[in-house]
Short mmCIF file of C-alpha atoms and ligand atoms in Angstrom, two decimals:
data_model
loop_
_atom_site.label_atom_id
_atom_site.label_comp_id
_atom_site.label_asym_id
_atom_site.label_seq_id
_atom_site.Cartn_x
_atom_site.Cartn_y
_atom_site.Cartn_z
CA UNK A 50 -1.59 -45.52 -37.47
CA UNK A 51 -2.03 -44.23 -33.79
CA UNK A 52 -5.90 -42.56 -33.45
CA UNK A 53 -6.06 -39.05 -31.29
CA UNK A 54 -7.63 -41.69 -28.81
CA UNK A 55 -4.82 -44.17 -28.10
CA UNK A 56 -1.99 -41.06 -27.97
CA UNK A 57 -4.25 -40.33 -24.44
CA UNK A 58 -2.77 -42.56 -22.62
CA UNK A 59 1.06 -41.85 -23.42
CA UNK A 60 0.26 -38.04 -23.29
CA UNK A 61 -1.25 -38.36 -19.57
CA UNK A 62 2.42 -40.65 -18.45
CA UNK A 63 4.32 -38.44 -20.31
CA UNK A 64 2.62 -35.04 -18.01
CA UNK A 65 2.90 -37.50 -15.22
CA UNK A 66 6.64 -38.25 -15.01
CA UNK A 67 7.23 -34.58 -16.06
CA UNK A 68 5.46 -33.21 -12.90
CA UNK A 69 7.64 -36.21 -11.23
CA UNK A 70 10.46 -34.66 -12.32
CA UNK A 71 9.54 -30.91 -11.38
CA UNK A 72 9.38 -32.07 -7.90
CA UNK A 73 13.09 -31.84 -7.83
CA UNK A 74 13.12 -28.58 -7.86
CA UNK A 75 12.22 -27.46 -4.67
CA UNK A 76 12.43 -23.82 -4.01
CA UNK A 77 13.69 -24.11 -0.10
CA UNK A 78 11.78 -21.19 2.21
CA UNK A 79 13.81 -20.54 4.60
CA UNK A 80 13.05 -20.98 8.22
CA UNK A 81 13.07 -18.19 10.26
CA UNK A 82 12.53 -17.58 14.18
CA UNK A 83 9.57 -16.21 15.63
CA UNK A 84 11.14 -13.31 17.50
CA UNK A 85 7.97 -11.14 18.81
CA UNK A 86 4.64 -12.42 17.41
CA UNK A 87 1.78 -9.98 17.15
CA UNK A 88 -0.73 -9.35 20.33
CA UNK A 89 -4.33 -9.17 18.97
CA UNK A 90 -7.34 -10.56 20.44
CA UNK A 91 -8.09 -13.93 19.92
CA UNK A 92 -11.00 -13.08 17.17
CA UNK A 93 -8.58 -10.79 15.13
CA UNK A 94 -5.60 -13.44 15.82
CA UNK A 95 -7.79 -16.40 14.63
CA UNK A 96 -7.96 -14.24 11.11
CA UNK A 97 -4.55 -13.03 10.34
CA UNK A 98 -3.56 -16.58 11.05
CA UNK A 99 -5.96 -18.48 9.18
CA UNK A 100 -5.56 -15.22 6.00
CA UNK A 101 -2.57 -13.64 6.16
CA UNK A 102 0.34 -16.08 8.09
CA UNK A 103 1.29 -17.88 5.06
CA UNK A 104 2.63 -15.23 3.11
CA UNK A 105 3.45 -12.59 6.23
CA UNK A 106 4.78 -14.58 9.24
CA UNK A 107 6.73 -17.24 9.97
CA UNK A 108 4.62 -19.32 10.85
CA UNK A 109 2.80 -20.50 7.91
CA UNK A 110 0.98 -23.65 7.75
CA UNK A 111 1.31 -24.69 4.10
CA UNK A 112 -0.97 -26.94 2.46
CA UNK A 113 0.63 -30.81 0.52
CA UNK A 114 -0.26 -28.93 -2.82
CA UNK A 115 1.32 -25.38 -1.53
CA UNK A 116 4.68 -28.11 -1.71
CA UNK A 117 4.18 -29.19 -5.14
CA UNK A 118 5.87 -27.37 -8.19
CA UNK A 119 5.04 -25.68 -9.90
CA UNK A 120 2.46 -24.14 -7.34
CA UNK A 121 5.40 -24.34 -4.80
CA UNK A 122 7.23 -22.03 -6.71
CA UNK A 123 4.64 -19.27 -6.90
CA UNK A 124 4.24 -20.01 -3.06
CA UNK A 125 7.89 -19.30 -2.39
CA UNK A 126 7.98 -16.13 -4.20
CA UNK A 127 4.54 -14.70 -2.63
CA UNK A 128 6.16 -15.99 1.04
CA UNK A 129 9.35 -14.15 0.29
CA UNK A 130 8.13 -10.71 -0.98
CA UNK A 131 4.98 -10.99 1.65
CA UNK A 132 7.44 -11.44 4.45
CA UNK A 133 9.64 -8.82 3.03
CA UNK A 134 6.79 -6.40 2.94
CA UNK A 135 5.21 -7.01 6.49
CA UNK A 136 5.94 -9.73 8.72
CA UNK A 137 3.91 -11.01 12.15
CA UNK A 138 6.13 -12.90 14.14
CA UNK A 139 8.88 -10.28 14.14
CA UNK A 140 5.91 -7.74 14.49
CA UNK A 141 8.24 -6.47 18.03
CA UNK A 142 11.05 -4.49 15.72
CA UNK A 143 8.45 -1.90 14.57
CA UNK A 144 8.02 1.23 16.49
CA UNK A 145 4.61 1.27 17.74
CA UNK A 146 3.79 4.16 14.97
CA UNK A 147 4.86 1.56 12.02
CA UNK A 148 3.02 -0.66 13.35
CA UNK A 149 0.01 1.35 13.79
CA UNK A 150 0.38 2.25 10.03
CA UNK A 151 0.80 -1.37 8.86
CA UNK A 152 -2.18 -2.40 10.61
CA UNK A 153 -3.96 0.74 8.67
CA UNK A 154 -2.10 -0.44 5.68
CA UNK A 155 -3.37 -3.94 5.64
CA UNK A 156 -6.97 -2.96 5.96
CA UNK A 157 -6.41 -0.66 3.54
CA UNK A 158 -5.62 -3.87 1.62
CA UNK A 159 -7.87 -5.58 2.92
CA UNK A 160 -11.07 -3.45 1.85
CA UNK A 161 -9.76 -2.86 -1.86
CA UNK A 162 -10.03 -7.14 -2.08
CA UNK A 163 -6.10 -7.43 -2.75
CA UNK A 164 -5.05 -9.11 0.32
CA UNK A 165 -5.04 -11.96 0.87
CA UNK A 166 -4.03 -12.58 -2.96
CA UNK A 167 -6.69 -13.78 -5.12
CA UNK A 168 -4.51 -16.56 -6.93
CA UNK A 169 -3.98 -17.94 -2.99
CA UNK A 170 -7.68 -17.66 -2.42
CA UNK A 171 -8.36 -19.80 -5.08
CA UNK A 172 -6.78 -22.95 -3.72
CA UNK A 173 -7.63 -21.95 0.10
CA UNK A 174 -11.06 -21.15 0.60
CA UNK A 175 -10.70 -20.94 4.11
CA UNK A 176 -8.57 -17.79 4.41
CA UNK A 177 -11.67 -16.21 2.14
CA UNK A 178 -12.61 -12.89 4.76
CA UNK A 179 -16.53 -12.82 5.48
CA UNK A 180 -17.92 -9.47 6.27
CA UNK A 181 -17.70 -10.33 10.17
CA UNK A 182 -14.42 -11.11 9.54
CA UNK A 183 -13.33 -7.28 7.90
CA UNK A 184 -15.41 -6.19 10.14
CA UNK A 185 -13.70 -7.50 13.27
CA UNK A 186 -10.47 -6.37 11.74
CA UNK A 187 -11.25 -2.84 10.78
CA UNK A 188 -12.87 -2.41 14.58
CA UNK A 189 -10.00 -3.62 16.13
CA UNK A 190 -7.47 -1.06 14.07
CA UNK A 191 -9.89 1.47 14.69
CA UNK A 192 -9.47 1.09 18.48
CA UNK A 193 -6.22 2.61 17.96
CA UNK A 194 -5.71 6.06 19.72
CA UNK A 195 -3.86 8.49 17.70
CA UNK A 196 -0.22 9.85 18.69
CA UNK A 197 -0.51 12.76 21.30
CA UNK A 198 -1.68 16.59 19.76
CA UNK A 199 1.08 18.59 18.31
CA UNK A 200 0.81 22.29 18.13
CA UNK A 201 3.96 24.41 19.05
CA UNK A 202 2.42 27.33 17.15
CA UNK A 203 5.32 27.31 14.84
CA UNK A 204 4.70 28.56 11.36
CA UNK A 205 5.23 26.36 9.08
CA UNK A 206 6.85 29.30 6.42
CA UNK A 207 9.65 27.37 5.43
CA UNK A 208 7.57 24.57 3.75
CA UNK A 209 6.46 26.16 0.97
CA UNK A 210 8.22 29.64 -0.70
CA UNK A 211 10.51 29.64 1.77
CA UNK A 212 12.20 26.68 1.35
CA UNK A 213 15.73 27.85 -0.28
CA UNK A 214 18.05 24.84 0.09
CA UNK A 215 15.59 21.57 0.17
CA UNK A 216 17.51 18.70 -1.14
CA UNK A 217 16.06 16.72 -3.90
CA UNK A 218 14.57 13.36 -3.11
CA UNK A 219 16.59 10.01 -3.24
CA UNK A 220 14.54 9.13 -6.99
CA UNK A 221 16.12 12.49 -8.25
CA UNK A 222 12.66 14.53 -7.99
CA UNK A 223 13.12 18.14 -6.94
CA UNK A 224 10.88 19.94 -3.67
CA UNK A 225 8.33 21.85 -5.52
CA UNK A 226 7.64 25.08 -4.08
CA UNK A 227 4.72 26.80 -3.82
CA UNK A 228 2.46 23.95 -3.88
CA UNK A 229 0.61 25.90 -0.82
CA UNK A 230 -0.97 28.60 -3.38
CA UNK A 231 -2.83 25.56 -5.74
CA UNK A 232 -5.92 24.72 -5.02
CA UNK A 233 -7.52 22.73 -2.35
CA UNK A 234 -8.80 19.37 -4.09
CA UNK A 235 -9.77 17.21 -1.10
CA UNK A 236 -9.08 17.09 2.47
CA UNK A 237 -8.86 13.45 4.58
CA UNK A 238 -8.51 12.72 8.13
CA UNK A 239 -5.85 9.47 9.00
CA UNK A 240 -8.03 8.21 12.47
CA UNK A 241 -4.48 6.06 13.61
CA UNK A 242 -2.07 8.13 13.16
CA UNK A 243 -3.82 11.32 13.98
CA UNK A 244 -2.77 13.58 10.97
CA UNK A 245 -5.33 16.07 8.85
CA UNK A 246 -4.74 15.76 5.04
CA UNK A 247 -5.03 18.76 2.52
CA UNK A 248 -4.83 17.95 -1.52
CA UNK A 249 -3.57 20.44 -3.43
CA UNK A 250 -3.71 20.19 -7.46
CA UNK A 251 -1.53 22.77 -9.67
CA UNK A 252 -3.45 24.45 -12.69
CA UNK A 253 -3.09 21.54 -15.14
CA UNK A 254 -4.38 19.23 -12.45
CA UNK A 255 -7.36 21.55 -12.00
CA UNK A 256 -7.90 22.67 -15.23
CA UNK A 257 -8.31 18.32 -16.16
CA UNK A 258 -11.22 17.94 -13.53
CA UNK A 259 -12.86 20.63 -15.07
CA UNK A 260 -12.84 19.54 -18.31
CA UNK A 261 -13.31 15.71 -17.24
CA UNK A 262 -10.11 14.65 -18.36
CA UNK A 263 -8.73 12.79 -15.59
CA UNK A 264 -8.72 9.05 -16.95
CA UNK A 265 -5.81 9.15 -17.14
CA UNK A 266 -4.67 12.59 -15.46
CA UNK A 267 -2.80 14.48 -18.40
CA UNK A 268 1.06 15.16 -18.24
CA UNK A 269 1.70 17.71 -15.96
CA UNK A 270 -0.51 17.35 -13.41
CA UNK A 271 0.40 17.86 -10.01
CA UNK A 272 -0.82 16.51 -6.50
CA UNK A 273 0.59 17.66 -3.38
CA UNK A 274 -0.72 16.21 0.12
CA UNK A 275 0.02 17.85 3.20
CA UNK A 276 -0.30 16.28 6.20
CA UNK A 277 -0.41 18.54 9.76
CA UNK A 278 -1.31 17.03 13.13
CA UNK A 279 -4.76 17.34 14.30
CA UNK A 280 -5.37 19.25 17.14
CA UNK A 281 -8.81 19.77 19.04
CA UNK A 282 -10.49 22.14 21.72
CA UNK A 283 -12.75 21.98 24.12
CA UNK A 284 -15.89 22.18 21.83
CA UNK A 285 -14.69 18.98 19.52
CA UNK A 286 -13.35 21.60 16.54
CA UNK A 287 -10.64 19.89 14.71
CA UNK A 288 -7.89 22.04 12.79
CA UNK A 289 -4.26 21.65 11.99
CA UNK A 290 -1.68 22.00 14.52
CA UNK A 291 2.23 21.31 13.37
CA UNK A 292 3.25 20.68 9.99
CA UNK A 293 4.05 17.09 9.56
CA UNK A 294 4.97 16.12 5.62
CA UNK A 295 4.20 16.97 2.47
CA UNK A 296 4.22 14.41 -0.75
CA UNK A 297 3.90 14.89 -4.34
CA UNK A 298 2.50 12.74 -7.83
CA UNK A 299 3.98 14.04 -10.55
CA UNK A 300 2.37 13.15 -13.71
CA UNK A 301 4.33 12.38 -16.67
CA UNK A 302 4.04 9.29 -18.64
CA UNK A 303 7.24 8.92 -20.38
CA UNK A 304 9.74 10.15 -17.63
CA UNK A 305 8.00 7.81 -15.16
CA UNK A 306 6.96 5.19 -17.53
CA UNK A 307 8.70 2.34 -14.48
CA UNK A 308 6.68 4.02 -11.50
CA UNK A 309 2.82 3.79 -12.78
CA UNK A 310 3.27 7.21 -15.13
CA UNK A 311 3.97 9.43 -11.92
CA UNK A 312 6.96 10.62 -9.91
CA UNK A 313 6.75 10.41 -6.32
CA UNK A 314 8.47 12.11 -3.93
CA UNK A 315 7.96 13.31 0.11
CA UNK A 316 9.56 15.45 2.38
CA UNK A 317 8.60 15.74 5.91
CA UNK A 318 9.16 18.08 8.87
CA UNK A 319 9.35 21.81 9.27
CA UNK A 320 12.62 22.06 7.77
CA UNK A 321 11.83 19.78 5.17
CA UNK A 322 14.05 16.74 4.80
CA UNK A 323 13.92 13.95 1.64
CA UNK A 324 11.85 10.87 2.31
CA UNK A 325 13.93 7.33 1.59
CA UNK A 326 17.37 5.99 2.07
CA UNK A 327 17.45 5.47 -1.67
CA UNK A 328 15.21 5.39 -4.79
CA UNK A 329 13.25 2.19 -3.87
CA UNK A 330 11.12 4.38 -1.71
CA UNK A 331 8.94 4.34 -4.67
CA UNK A 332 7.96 0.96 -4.10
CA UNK A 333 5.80 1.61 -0.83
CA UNK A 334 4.22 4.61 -2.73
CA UNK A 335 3.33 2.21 -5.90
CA UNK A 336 2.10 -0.82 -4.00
CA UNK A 337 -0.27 1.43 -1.38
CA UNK A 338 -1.70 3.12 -4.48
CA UNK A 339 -2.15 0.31 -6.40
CA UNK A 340 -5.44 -0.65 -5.88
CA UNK A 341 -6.61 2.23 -7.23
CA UNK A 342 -4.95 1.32 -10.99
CA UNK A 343 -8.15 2.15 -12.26
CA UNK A 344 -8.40 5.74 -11.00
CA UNK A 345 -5.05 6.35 -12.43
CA UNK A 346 -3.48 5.49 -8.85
CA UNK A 347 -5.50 8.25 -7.25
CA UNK A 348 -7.59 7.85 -4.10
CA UNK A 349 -9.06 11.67 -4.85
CA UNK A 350 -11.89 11.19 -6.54
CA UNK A 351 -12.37 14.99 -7.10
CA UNK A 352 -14.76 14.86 -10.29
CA UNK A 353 -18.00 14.55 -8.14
CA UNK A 354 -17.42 17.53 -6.09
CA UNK A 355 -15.10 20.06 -7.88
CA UNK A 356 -16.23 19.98 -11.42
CA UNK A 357 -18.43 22.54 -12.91
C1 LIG B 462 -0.39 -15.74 -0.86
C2 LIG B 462 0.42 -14.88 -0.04
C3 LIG B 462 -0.24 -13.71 0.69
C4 LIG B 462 -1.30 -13.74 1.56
C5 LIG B 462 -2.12 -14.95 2.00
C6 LIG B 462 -1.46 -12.37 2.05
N1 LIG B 462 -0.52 -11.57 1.46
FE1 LIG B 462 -0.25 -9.59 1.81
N2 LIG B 462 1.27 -9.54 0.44
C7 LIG B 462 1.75 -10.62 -0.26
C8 LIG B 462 2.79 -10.20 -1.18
C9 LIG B 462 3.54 -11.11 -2.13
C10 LIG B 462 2.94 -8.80 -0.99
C11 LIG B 462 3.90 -7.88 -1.73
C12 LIG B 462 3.16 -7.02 -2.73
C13 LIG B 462 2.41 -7.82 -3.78
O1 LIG B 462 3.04 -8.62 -4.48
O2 LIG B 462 1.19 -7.61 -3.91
C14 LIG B 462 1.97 -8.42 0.03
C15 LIG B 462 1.79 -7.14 0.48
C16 LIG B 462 0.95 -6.81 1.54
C17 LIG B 462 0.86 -5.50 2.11
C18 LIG B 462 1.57 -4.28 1.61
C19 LIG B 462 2.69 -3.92 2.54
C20 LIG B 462 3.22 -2.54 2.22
O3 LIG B 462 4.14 -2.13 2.92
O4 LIG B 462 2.72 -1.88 1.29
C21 LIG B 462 -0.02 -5.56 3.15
C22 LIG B 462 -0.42 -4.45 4.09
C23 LIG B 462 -0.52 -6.92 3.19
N3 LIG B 462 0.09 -7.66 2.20
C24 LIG B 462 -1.46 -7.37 4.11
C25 LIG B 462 -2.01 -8.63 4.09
C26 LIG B 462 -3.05 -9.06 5.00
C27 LIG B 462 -3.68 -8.19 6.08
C28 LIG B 462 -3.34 -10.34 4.67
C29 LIG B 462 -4.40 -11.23 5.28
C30 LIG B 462 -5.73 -10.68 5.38
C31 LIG B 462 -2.47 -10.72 3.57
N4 LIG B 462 -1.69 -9.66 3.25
C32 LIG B 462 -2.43 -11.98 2.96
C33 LIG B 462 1.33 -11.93 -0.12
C34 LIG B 462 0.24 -12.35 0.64
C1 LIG B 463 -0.22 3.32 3.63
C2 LIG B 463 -0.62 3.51 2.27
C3 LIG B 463 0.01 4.66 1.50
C4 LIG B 463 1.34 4.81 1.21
C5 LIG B 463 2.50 3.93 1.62
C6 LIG B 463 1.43 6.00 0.39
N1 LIG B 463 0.20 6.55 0.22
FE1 LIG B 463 -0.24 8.23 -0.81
N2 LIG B 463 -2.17 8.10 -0.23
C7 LIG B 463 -2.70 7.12 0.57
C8 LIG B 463 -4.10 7.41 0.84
C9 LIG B 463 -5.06 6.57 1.66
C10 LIG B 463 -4.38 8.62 0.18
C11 LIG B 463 -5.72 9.37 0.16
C12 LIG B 463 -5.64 10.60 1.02
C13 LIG B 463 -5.55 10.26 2.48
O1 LIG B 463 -6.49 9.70 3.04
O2 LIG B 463 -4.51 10.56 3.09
C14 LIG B 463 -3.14 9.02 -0.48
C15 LIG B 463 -3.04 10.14 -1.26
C16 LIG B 463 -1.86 10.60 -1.82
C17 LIG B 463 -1.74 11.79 -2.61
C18 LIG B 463 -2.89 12.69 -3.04
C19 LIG B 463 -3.50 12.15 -4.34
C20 LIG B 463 -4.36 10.90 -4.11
O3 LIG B 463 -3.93 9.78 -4.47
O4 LIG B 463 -5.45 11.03 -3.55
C21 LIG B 463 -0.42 11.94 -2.94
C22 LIG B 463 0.20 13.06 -3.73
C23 LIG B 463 0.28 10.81 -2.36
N3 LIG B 463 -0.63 10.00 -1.69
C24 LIG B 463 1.64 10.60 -2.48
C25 LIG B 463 2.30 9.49 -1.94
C26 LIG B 463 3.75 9.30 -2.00
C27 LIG B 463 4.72 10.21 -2.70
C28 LIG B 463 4.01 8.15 -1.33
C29 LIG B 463 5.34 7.48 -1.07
C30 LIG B 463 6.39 8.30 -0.49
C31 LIG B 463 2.74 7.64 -0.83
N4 LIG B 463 1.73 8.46 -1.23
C32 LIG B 463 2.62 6.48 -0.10
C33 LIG B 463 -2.07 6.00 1.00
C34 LIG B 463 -0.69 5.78 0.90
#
């Protein structure tokens, strides 16, 4: 009879020669050229290298474990969709204004604690971000100067009633008109990109933060933001000047079971035109608002101010 004590041995050989074996399958990540790194001061460089390069340029320095499955296979995937999402070296094929908004995306990211990825920061305590560090990185975005004042006087009357022939957004989701009559929920100001924010919430919406019942939102509730350049006088007053976009969450948990319970959809300009080339659009509405699963994907936090 073998005791628990001698099987030890032949249980640690037999782990052994099977993590052996996993080394043969080696997810390759492909190489790719560095065609127009990033510019950033040396401080701010010295952290999106040592943080973010792994999974977002192609540059990464991987570690000897990074190479070893299975950890190498999680690595590969995080390298692939990072890149995919937002990538450093070819940083020179964004228009200045993308760029500008993925810099104001990643300290979004950055200051909600889900970049860089926890399951990463476990094994690399060194791209860990110290308070200097977010703090060097949220100064240097907010250098930024936002895109030149718009205001042609145009009214913007085709946005909201008048909008007779809008076509429907790539996911299928229909303009909703008349989201200018709701009322006002919260208003934000976007410092990079120079845009005033008004959040509008139809009845149900409404009626829910005045009975409390927003975790989660009910069916039927309606957001609309509307974004309008910000224009300012002489005297530093700040009010909207041309109609930019407007974007909706539609709540319904069934319909939009796939896309976090709510349909998304934007349209933007004065004549207003579908956001996307095709349904994935979503996907860059879902993975902004995702740190905020636990506010049902809302960055509003309306209860404080609105509710009676
Ligand atoms: C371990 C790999 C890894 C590291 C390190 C990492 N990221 Fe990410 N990042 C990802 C992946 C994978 C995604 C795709 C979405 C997801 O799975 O969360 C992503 C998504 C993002 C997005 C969303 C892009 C979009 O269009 O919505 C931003 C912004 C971002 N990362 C910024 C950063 C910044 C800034 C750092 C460094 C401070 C960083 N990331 C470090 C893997 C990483
Ligand atoms: C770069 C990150 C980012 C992306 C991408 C993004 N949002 Fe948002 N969204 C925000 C932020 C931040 C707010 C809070 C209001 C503000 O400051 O503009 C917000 C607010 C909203 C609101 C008002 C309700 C709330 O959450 O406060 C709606 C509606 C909305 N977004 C729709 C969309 C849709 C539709 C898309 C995709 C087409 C989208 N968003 C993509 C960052 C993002």
């Amino acid at each position: 009879m073998t005791t628990p004590r001698k099987r030890w041995p032949m249980v640690a050989l037999i782990l052994l020669i099977g993590l052996g074996i996993l080394q043969f399958f080696h997810p390759e990540t492909e190489a790719a050229p560095v065609t127009g790194e990033i510019q950033a001061p040396p401080a701010v460089k010295e952290i999106l290298v040592r943080a973010c390069y792994d999974c977002h340029s192609n540059q990464g320095q991987l570690k000897w474990f990074d190479k070893m499955a299975p950890a190498s296979w999680l690595v590969a995937r995080h390298i692939r969709d990072g890149r995919a999402m937002l990538n450093f070296s070819t940083w020179d094929s964004l228009a200045p204004a993308a760029q500008s908004a993925a810099l104001y995306t990643s300290i979004n990211q950055v200051l909600f604690g889900v970049m860089p990825r926890a399951d990463y920061l476990l094994l690399h305590r060194d791209a860990r971000l110290s308070a200097t560090d977010i703090a060097t990185l949220r100064d240097w975005v907010n250098t930024f100067k936002a895109h030149p004042k718009k205001d042609t006087g145009q009214v913007p009357a085709t946005i909201a009633e008048h909008a007779a022939s809008v076509a429907d957004a790539p996911n299928g989701i229909a303009y909703l008109k008349g989201w200018d009559q709701w009322q006002v929920v919260s208003t934000t100001d976007r410092f990079d990109n120079g845009t005033l924010r008004v959040i509008y919430g139809n009845d149900i919406a409404v009626k829910a933060i005045q009975q409390k019942k927003i975790h989660p939102w009910p069916d039927g509730a309606v957001f609309a933001k509307a974004a309008w350049w910000a224009v300012r006088d002489s005297l530093g007053r700040v009010r909207p000047g041309d109609f930019f976009q407007v974007e909706f969450m539609i709540k319904d948990q069934q319909k939009y079971a796939r896309t976090e319970g709510w349909g998304w959809a934007r349209w933007r300009g004065l004549q207003p035109k579908p956001y996307g080339k095709n349904a994935l659009f979503t996907t860059e509405c879902t993975t902004c608002h995702a740190p905020l699963k636990n506010n049902d994907f809302l960055f509003t936090q309306p209860l404080a101010l609105n509710a009676h």
